[in-house]
Amino acid sequence: MRLLLSLGLLLSLLFLSGYIQVSHGHNITEILAEHPEFSTFNNYLTATHLAGEINRRKTITVLAVSNAGMAPLLAKHLTVSALKNVLSLHVLVDYFGAKNLHQLNGGTAASSSLFQATGTAPGTTGFVNITNHRAGRVSFSAEDVADSAPVNFVKSIEEISYDLAVIEISSVLSSPEAEAPTPAPAQVNITTLMSKKGCKTFADLLVATGDAEMTFESNVGGGLTVFCPIDRAMKAFMPKFKNLTADGKLSVLLYHGIPVYNSIQMLKSNNGVVNTLATDGTAKNYNFTVQNDGEVVTLKTTVMVATITGTLIDEDPLAVYMIDAVLEPRELFKPEKAKAPAPAPAAEAEAPTKSRKRHHASPPAPAGPEEAPAGDEKAANDENAAGGRACAEPWVAAATAVAVAAVMVA
Ligand SMILES: *[C@@H]1O[C@H](CO)[C@@H](O)[C@H](O)[C@H]1NC(C)=O
Ligand SMILES: *[C@@H]1O[C@H](CO)[C@@H](O)[C@H](O)[C@H]1NC(C)=O
Ligand SMILES: *[C@@H]1O[C@H](CO)[C@@H](O)[C@H](O)[C@H]1NC(C)=O
Ligand SMILES: *[C@@H]1O[C@H](CO)[C@@H](O)[C@H](O)[C@H]1NC(C)=O
Ligand SMILES: *[C@@H]1O[C@H](CO)[C@@H](O)[C@H](O)[C@H]1NC(C)=O
């Protein structure tokens, strides 16, 4: 009797510890490691850095393929980035346990995959159709592939209710779009990319300033995250930029790069101080703080706050995000309040309504008279006309308003 009791206690402890571990997050590598028949799939999740992306997310379904099922895919000798696209089609950003699959509303569902979510999929090619057929058969297909051999649900491997489902499917989901060779991120010309997507002024400065461009390019291989200020913000900043010494100019530009790859998910979940390309390790200078508020990610120097308003590229090892203000390091700029009583900025700080009206602009930075609101609005309209950030507007405005309020309270 006593033996039985303690056995029960032991079992419930084991269950409890398992449960606690699970509630602190899942680790797809460890889950699949318990099933050697998926070792190839598991290895490639790690090699393509998809494992990290899966572990960071909640509400996700992994469609695992056995070693035998992986063989035809490997025989295609795809590049790592194409292989990553194909595998990311096997990670659905929704929860489908075995029970959900057999009880689909209306018998079908279209789920977005990581291929879609990372923005590399053209059109709707990153969606996966799920169909519940007669006699309990459930099939999967990439949305752009009409008549390929059916890929069927085989069995459930592990399910953590409404958090993570790992299920086996009979073979690899094929998609010509996913398998198409993509340029390796290392081959992306960062300045050309930025010029095309709304950060031309910043890109031109990188090319024109000493070895700034080379510093950025040479860091891509090891991982790089760039925050490029939109043209309007950069143009308003130019008088201040021209005032800096050659070293100051270079430092401000390098301050916009972090020598580590950060996906948008990582920025949303890891808050804290980060070093930049301008940081001198021994001096611990030129850092800023990444802080998220829900889906909004802000970058805070002690002088000002910028908000991420868009993604130009997010493909390990390179990420480039658009921000709504030029990052001003404390090493070169002073917060507005500590500044000499220049009449215009002081008045602005005391008039919250005016600041709110100018929500397109950066939070109170040491603005000079040349940054007149009228010109600002015109520039902002030009930006919208060009399709720059129209869709991101409402939440950016809200976030900036909050950021402005926070700065003013501080
Ligand atoms: C997941 O497990 C693998 C293998 O044990 C380990 O290398 C990796 O660091 C773990 N990842 C996280 C996020 O804990
Ligand atoms: C996937 O579903 C969509 C919408 O339900 C449909 O238009 C499309 O034809 C389907 N694709 C395949 C391959 O079944
Ligand atoms: C990127 O493109 C710009 C403009 O075409 C060019 O000046 C620069 O050398 C290119 N950078 C690299 C690393 O190829
Ligand atoms: C440039 O520097 C001068 C001298 O320090 C200063 O008076 C002026 O306000 C600065 N201009 C801008 C736009 O910061
Ligand atoms: C950030 O930079 C400041 C100097 O600007 C330095 O005092 C501080 O220690 C740095 N913080 C970290 C975490 O490196």
PDB file of C-alpha atoms in Angstrom, residues 155-314:
ATOM      1  CA  LYS A 155       0.021  10.463 -36.321  1.00  0.00           C
ATOM      2  CA  SER A 156       0.389  12.888 -33.491  1.00  0.00           C
ATOM      3  CA  ILE A 157       3.901  13.025 -31.995  1.00  0.00           C
ATOM      4  CA  GLU A 158       3.434  15.506 -29.181  1.00  0.00           C
ATOM      5  CA  GLU A 159       0.698  17.939 -28.273  1.00  0.00           C
ATOM      6  CA  ILE A 160       0.851  20.719 -25.735  1.00  0.00           C
ATOM      7  CA  SER A 161      -2.691  21.981 -25.827  1.00  0.00           C
ATOM      8  CA  TYR A 162      -3.100  25.164 -27.875  1.00  0.00           C
ATOM      9  CA  ASP A 163       0.612  25.881 -27.613  1.00  0.00           C
ATOM     10  CA  LEU A 164       2.493  23.374 -29.734  1.00  0.00           C
ATOM     11  CA  ALA A 165       1.392  20.401 -31.843  1.00  0.00           C
ATOM     12  CA  VAL A 166       3.995  18.170 -33.459  1.00  0.00           C
ATOM     13  CA  ILE A 167       2.413  15.792 -35.939  1.00  0.00           C
ATOM     14  CA  GLU A 168       3.765  13.446 -38.572  1.00  0.00           C
ATOM     15  CA  ILE A 169       2.782  13.852 -42.228  1.00  0.00           C
ATOM     16  CA  SER A 170       3.437  11.213 -44.877  1.00  0.00           C
ATOM     17  CA  SER A 171       5.867  13.155 -47.072  1.00  0.00           C
ATOM     18  CA  VAL A 172       7.369  16.587 -47.687  1.00  0.00           C
ATOM     19  CA  LEU A 173       4.997  19.357 -48.814  1.00  0.00           C
ATOM     20  CA  SER A 174       6.326  20.486 -52.148  1.00  0.00           C
ATOM     21  CA  SER A 175       6.108  24.013 -53.462  1.00  0.00           C
ATOM     22  CA  PRO A 176       8.016  25.388 -56.462  1.00  0.00           C
ATOM     23  CA  GLU A 177       7.971  28.831 -54.852  1.00  0.00           C
ATOM     24  CA  ALA A 178       9.628  27.566 -51.680  1.00  0.00           C
ATOM     25  CA  GLU A 179      12.186  25.532 -53.595  1.00  0.00           C
ATOM     26  CA  ALA A 180      13.139  28.397 -55.906  1.00  0.00           C
ATOM     27  CA  PRO A 181      16.704  29.454 -55.251  1.00  0.00           C
ATOM     28  CA  THR A 182      16.698  32.669 -53.227  1.00  0.00           C
ATOM     29  CA  PRO A 183      19.688  34.972 -53.123  1.00  0.00           C
ATOM     30  CA  ALA A 184      21.673  34.183 -50.007  1.00  0.00           C
ATOM     31  CA  PRO A 185      21.312  37.095 -47.575  1.00  0.00           C
ATOM     32  CA  ALA A 186      25.067  37.622 -47.732  1.00  0.00           C
ATOM     33  CA  GLN A 187      24.601  38.595 -51.372  1.00  0.00           C
ATOM     34  CA  VAL A 188      21.990  41.219 -50.594  1.00  0.00           C
ATOM     35  CA  ASN A 189      23.377  44.713 -51.157  1.00  0.00           C
ATOM     36  CA  ILE A 190      22.110  46.452 -48.028  1.00  0.00           C
ATOM     37  CA  THR A 191      22.332  49.976 -49.366  1.00  0.00           C
ATOM     38  CA  THR A 192      20.504  49.091 -52.598  1.00  0.00           C
ATOM     39  CA  LEU A 193      17.788  47.357 -50.584  1.00  0.00           C
ATOM     40  CA  MET A 194      17.372  50.366 -48.278  1.00  0.00           C
ATOM     41  CA  SER A 195      17.329  52.825 -51.191  1.00  0.00           C
ATOM     42  CA  LYS A 196      14.492  50.932 -52.830  1.00  0.00           C
ATOM     43  CA  LYS A 197      12.415  50.654 -49.687  1.00  0.00           C
ATOM     44  CA  GLY A 198      12.224  54.118 -48.173  1.00  0.00           C
ATOM     45  CA  CYS A 199      15.642  54.640 -46.552  1.00  0.00           C
ATOM     46  CA  LYS A 200      17.504  56.215 -49.470  1.00  0.00           C
ATOM     47  CA  THR A 201      18.946  59.155 -47.537  1.00  0.00           C
ATOM     48  CA  PHE A 202      20.416  56.842 -44.908  1.00  0.00           C
ATOM     49  CA  ALA A 203      21.758  54.476 -47.597  1.00  0.00           C
ATOM     50  CA  ASP A 204      23.384  57.339 -49.510  1.00  0.00           C
ATOM     51  CA  LEU A 205      25.078  58.531 -46.330  1.00  0.00           C
ATOM     52  CA  LEU A 206      26.443  55.038 -45.657  1.00  0.00           C
ATOM     53  CA  VAL A 207      27.992  54.952 -49.130  1.00  0.00           C
ATOM     54  CA  ALA A 208      29.339  58.510 -48.799  1.00  0.00           C
ATOM     55  CA  THR A 209      30.748  58.250 -45.289  1.00  0.00           C
ATOM     56  CA  GLY A 210      34.180  56.727 -44.865  1.00  0.00           C
ATOM     57  CA  ASP A 211      33.998  52.947 -44.610  1.00  0.00           C
ATOM     58  CA  ALA A 212      30.504  52.914 -43.059  1.00  0.00           C
ATOM     59  CA  GLU A 213      29.012  50.827 -45.868  1.00  0.00           C
ATOM     60  CA  MET A 214      31.856  48.309 -45.780  1.00  0.00           C
ATOM     61  CA  THR A 215      31.497  47.970 -42.003  1.00  0.00           C
ATOM     62  CA  PHE A 216      27.830  47.067 -42.402  1.00  0.00           C
ATOM     63  CA  GLU A 217      28.402  44.699 -45.345  1.00  0.00           C
ATOM     64  CA  SER A 218      31.292  42.912 -43.686  1.00  0.00           C
ATOM     65  CA  ASN A 219      29.163  42.142 -40.630  1.00  0.00           C
ATOM     66  CA  VAL A 220      26.358  40.375 -42.524  1.00  0.00           C
ATOM     67  CA  GLY A 221      28.065  36.982 -42.503  1.00  0.00           C
ATOM     68  CA  GLY A 222      28.250  36.859 -38.716  1.00  0.00           C
ATOM     69  CA  GLY A 223      24.752  38.245 -38.222  1.00  0.00           C
ATOM     70  CA  LEU A 224      23.549  41.836 -38.530  1.00  0.00           C
ATOM     71  CA  THR A 225      20.476  43.853 -37.614  1.00  0.00           C
ATOM     72  CA  VAL A 226      20.110  47.310 -39.162  1.00  0.00           C
ATOM     73  CA  PHE A 227      17.624  50.017 -38.182  1.00  0.00           C
ATOM     74  CA  CYS A 228      17.241  52.479 -41.039  1.00  0.00           C
ATOM     75  CA  PRO A 229      15.499  55.800 -40.401  1.00  0.00           C
ATOM     76  CA  ILE A 230      12.846  56.673 -42.993  1.00  0.00           C
ATOM     77  CA  ASP A 231      13.803  59.411 -45.442  1.00  0.00           C
ATOM     78  CA  ARG A 232      11.633  62.060 -43.799  1.00  0.00           C
ATOM     79  CA  ALA A 233      13.286  61.591 -40.411  1.00  0.00           C
ATOM     80  CA  MET A 234      16.727  61.466 -41.990  1.00  0.00           C
ATOM     81  CA  LYS A 235      16.178  64.652 -43.971  1.00  0.00           C
ATOM     82  CA  ALA A 236      15.063  66.544 -40.881  1.00  0.00           C
ATOM     83  CA  PHE A 237      18.176  65.304 -39.105  1.00  0.00           C
ATOM     84  CA  MET A 238      20.632  66.391 -41.820  1.00  0.00           C
ATOM     85  CA  PRO A 239      21.449  69.869 -40.384  1.00  0.00           C
ATOM     86  CA  LYS A 240      22.481  68.205 -37.131  1.00  0.00           C
ATOM     87  CA  PHE A 241      24.392  65.510 -38.998  1.00  0.00           C
ATOM     88  CA  LYS A 242      26.384  68.064 -40.986  1.00  0.00           C
ATOM     89  CA  ASN A 243      27.358  69.718 -37.703  1.00  0.00           C
ATOM     90  CA  LEU A 244      29.159  66.600 -36.462  1.00  0.00           C
ATOM     91  CA  THR A 245      32.855  65.860 -36.814  1.00  0.00           C
ATOM     92  CA  ALA A 246      33.897  63.154 -39.296  1.00  0.00           C
ATOM     93  CA  ASP A 247      34.208  60.701 -36.412  1.00  0.00           C
ATOM     94  CA  GLY A 248      30.822  61.772 -35.034  1.00  0.00           C
ATOM     95  CA  LYS A 249      29.190  61.205 -38.429  1.00  0.00           C
ATOM     96  CA  LEU A 250      30.617  57.718 -38.699  1.00  0.00           C
ATOM     97  CA  SER A 251      29.583  56.921 -35.124  1.00  0.00           C
ATOM     98  CA  VAL A 252      25.972  57.987 -35.698  1.00  0.00           C
ATOM     99  CA  LEU A 253      25.725  55.779 -38.798  1.00  0.00           C
ATOM    100  CA  LEU A 254      27.347  52.756 -37.131  1.00  0.00           C
ATOM    101  CA  TYR A 255      25.019  53.298 -34.160  1.00  0.00           C
ATOM    102  CA  HIS A 256      22.189  52.042 -36.422  1.00  0.00           C
ATOM    103  CA  GLY A 257      23.596  48.516 -36.696  1.00  0.00           C
ATOM    104  CA  ILE A 258      23.756  45.653 -34.168  1.00  0.00           C
ATOM    105  CA  PRO A 259      26.351  42.962 -34.951  1.00  0.00           C
ATOM    106  CA  VAL A 260      23.844  40.201 -34.149  1.00  0.00           C
ATOM    107  CA  TYR A 261      20.881  38.856 -36.123  1.00  0.00           C
ATOM    108  CA  ASN A 262      17.537  39.651 -34.474  1.00  0.00           C
ATOM    109  CA  SER A 263      14.277  38.445 -36.007  1.00  0.00           C
ATOM    110  CA  ILE A 264      11.282  40.623 -35.245  1.00  0.00           C
ATOM    111  CA  GLN A 265      10.111  37.889 -32.849  1.00  0.00           C
ATOM    112  CA  MET A 266      13.404  38.103 -30.992  1.00  0.00           C
ATOM    113  CA  LEU A 267      13.087  41.889 -30.708  1.00  0.00           C
ATOM    114  CA  LYS A 268       9.560  41.461 -29.400  1.00  0.00           C
ATOM    115  CA  SER A 269      10.607  38.999 -26.729  1.00  0.00           C
ATOM    116  CA  ASN A 270      14.110  40.072 -25.649  1.00  0.00           C
ATOM    117  CA  ASN A 271      14.212  43.492 -24.078  1.00  0.00           C
ATOM    118  CA  GLY A 272      17.401  45.118 -22.855  1.00  0.00           C
ATOM    119  CA  VAL A 273      20.569  47.025 -23.634  1.00  0.00           C
ATOM    120  CA  VAL A 274      22.309  46.194 -26.921  1.00  0.00           C
ATOM    121  CA  ASN A 275      25.729  47.093 -28.256  1.00  0.00           C
ATOM    122  CA  THR A 276      26.009  48.592 -31.731  1.00  0.00           C
ATOM    123  CA  LEU A 277      28.621  48.706 -34.483  1.00  0.00           C
ATOM    124  CA  ALA A 278      29.757  52.020 -32.940  1.00  0.00           C
ATOM    125  CA  THR A 279      30.394  50.418 -29.538  1.00  0.00           C
ATOM    126  CA  ASP A 280      33.965  50.254 -28.338  1.00  0.00           C
ATOM    127  CA  GLY A 281      33.896  47.118 -26.194  1.00  0.00           C
ATOM    128  CA  THR A 282      36.240  48.483 -23.543  1.00  0.00           C
ATOM    129  CA  ALA A 283      34.399  51.811 -23.298  1.00  0.00           C
ATOM    130  CA  LYS A 284      30.936  50.155 -23.307  1.00  0.00           C
ATOM    131  CA  ASN A 285      29.623  53.173 -25.159  1.00  0.00           C
ATOM    132  CA  TYR A 286      27.080  53.744 -27.953  1.00  0.00           C
ATOM    133  CA  ASN A 287      24.432  51.326 -26.697  1.00  0.00           C
ATOM    134  CA  PHE A 288      20.664  51.657 -26.614  1.00  0.00           C
ATOM    135  CA  THR A 289      17.710  49.813 -25.105  1.00  0.00           C
ATOM    136  CA  VAL A 290      15.298  47.627 -27.044  1.00  0.00           C
ATOM    137  CA  GLN A 291      11.912  47.609 -25.386  1.00  0.00           C
ATOM    138  CA  ASN A 292       8.647  46.162 -26.606  1.00  0.00           C
ATOM    139  CA  ASP A 293       5.115  46.949 -25.667  1.00  0.00           C
ATOM    140  CA  GLY A 294       3.086  44.104 -27.084  1.00  0.00           C
ATOM    141  CA  GLU A 295       3.637  44.099 -30.814  1.00  0.00           C
ATOM    142  CA  VAL A 296       5.376  47.484 -30.854  1.00  0.00           C
ATOM    143  CA  VAL A 297       9.168  47.562 -30.559  1.00  0.00           C
ATOM    144  CA  THR A 298      10.900  50.762 -29.491  1.00  0.00           C
ATOM    145  CA  LEU A 299      14.579  51.675 -29.411  1.00  0.00           C
ATOM    146  CA  LYS A 300      15.508  54.046 -26.599  1.00  0.00           C
ATOM    147  CA  THR A 301      18.691  56.034 -26.329  1.00  0.00           C
ATOM    148  CA  THR A 302      18.659  58.242 -23.255  1.00  0.00           C
ATOM    149  CA  VAL A 303      18.102  61.132 -25.672  1.00  0.00           C
ATOM    150  CA  MET A 304      15.155  59.930 -27.730  1.00  0.00           C
ATOM    151  CA  VAL A 305      12.891  57.014 -28.679  1.00  0.00           C
ATOM    152  CA  ALA A 306      12.341  55.458 -32.107  1.00  0.00           C
ATOM    153  CA  THR A 307       9.704  52.925 -33.148  1.00  0.00           C
ATOM    154  CA  ILE A 308      10.108  50.101 -35.645  1.00  0.00           C
ATOM    155  CA  THR A 309       7.579  50.717 -38.423  1.00  0.00           C
ATOM    156  CA  GLY A 310       8.432  48.063 -40.982  1.00  0.00           C
ATOM    157  CA  THR A 311      10.626  45.170 -42.092  1.00  0.00           C
ATOM    158  CA  LEU A 312      12.815  45.435 -45.197  1.00  0.00           C
ATOM    159  CA  ILE A 313      14.325  41.974 -44.791  1.00  0.00           C
ATOM    160  CA  ASP A 314      14.288  39.410 -41.983  1.00  0.00           C
TER     161      ASP A 314
END
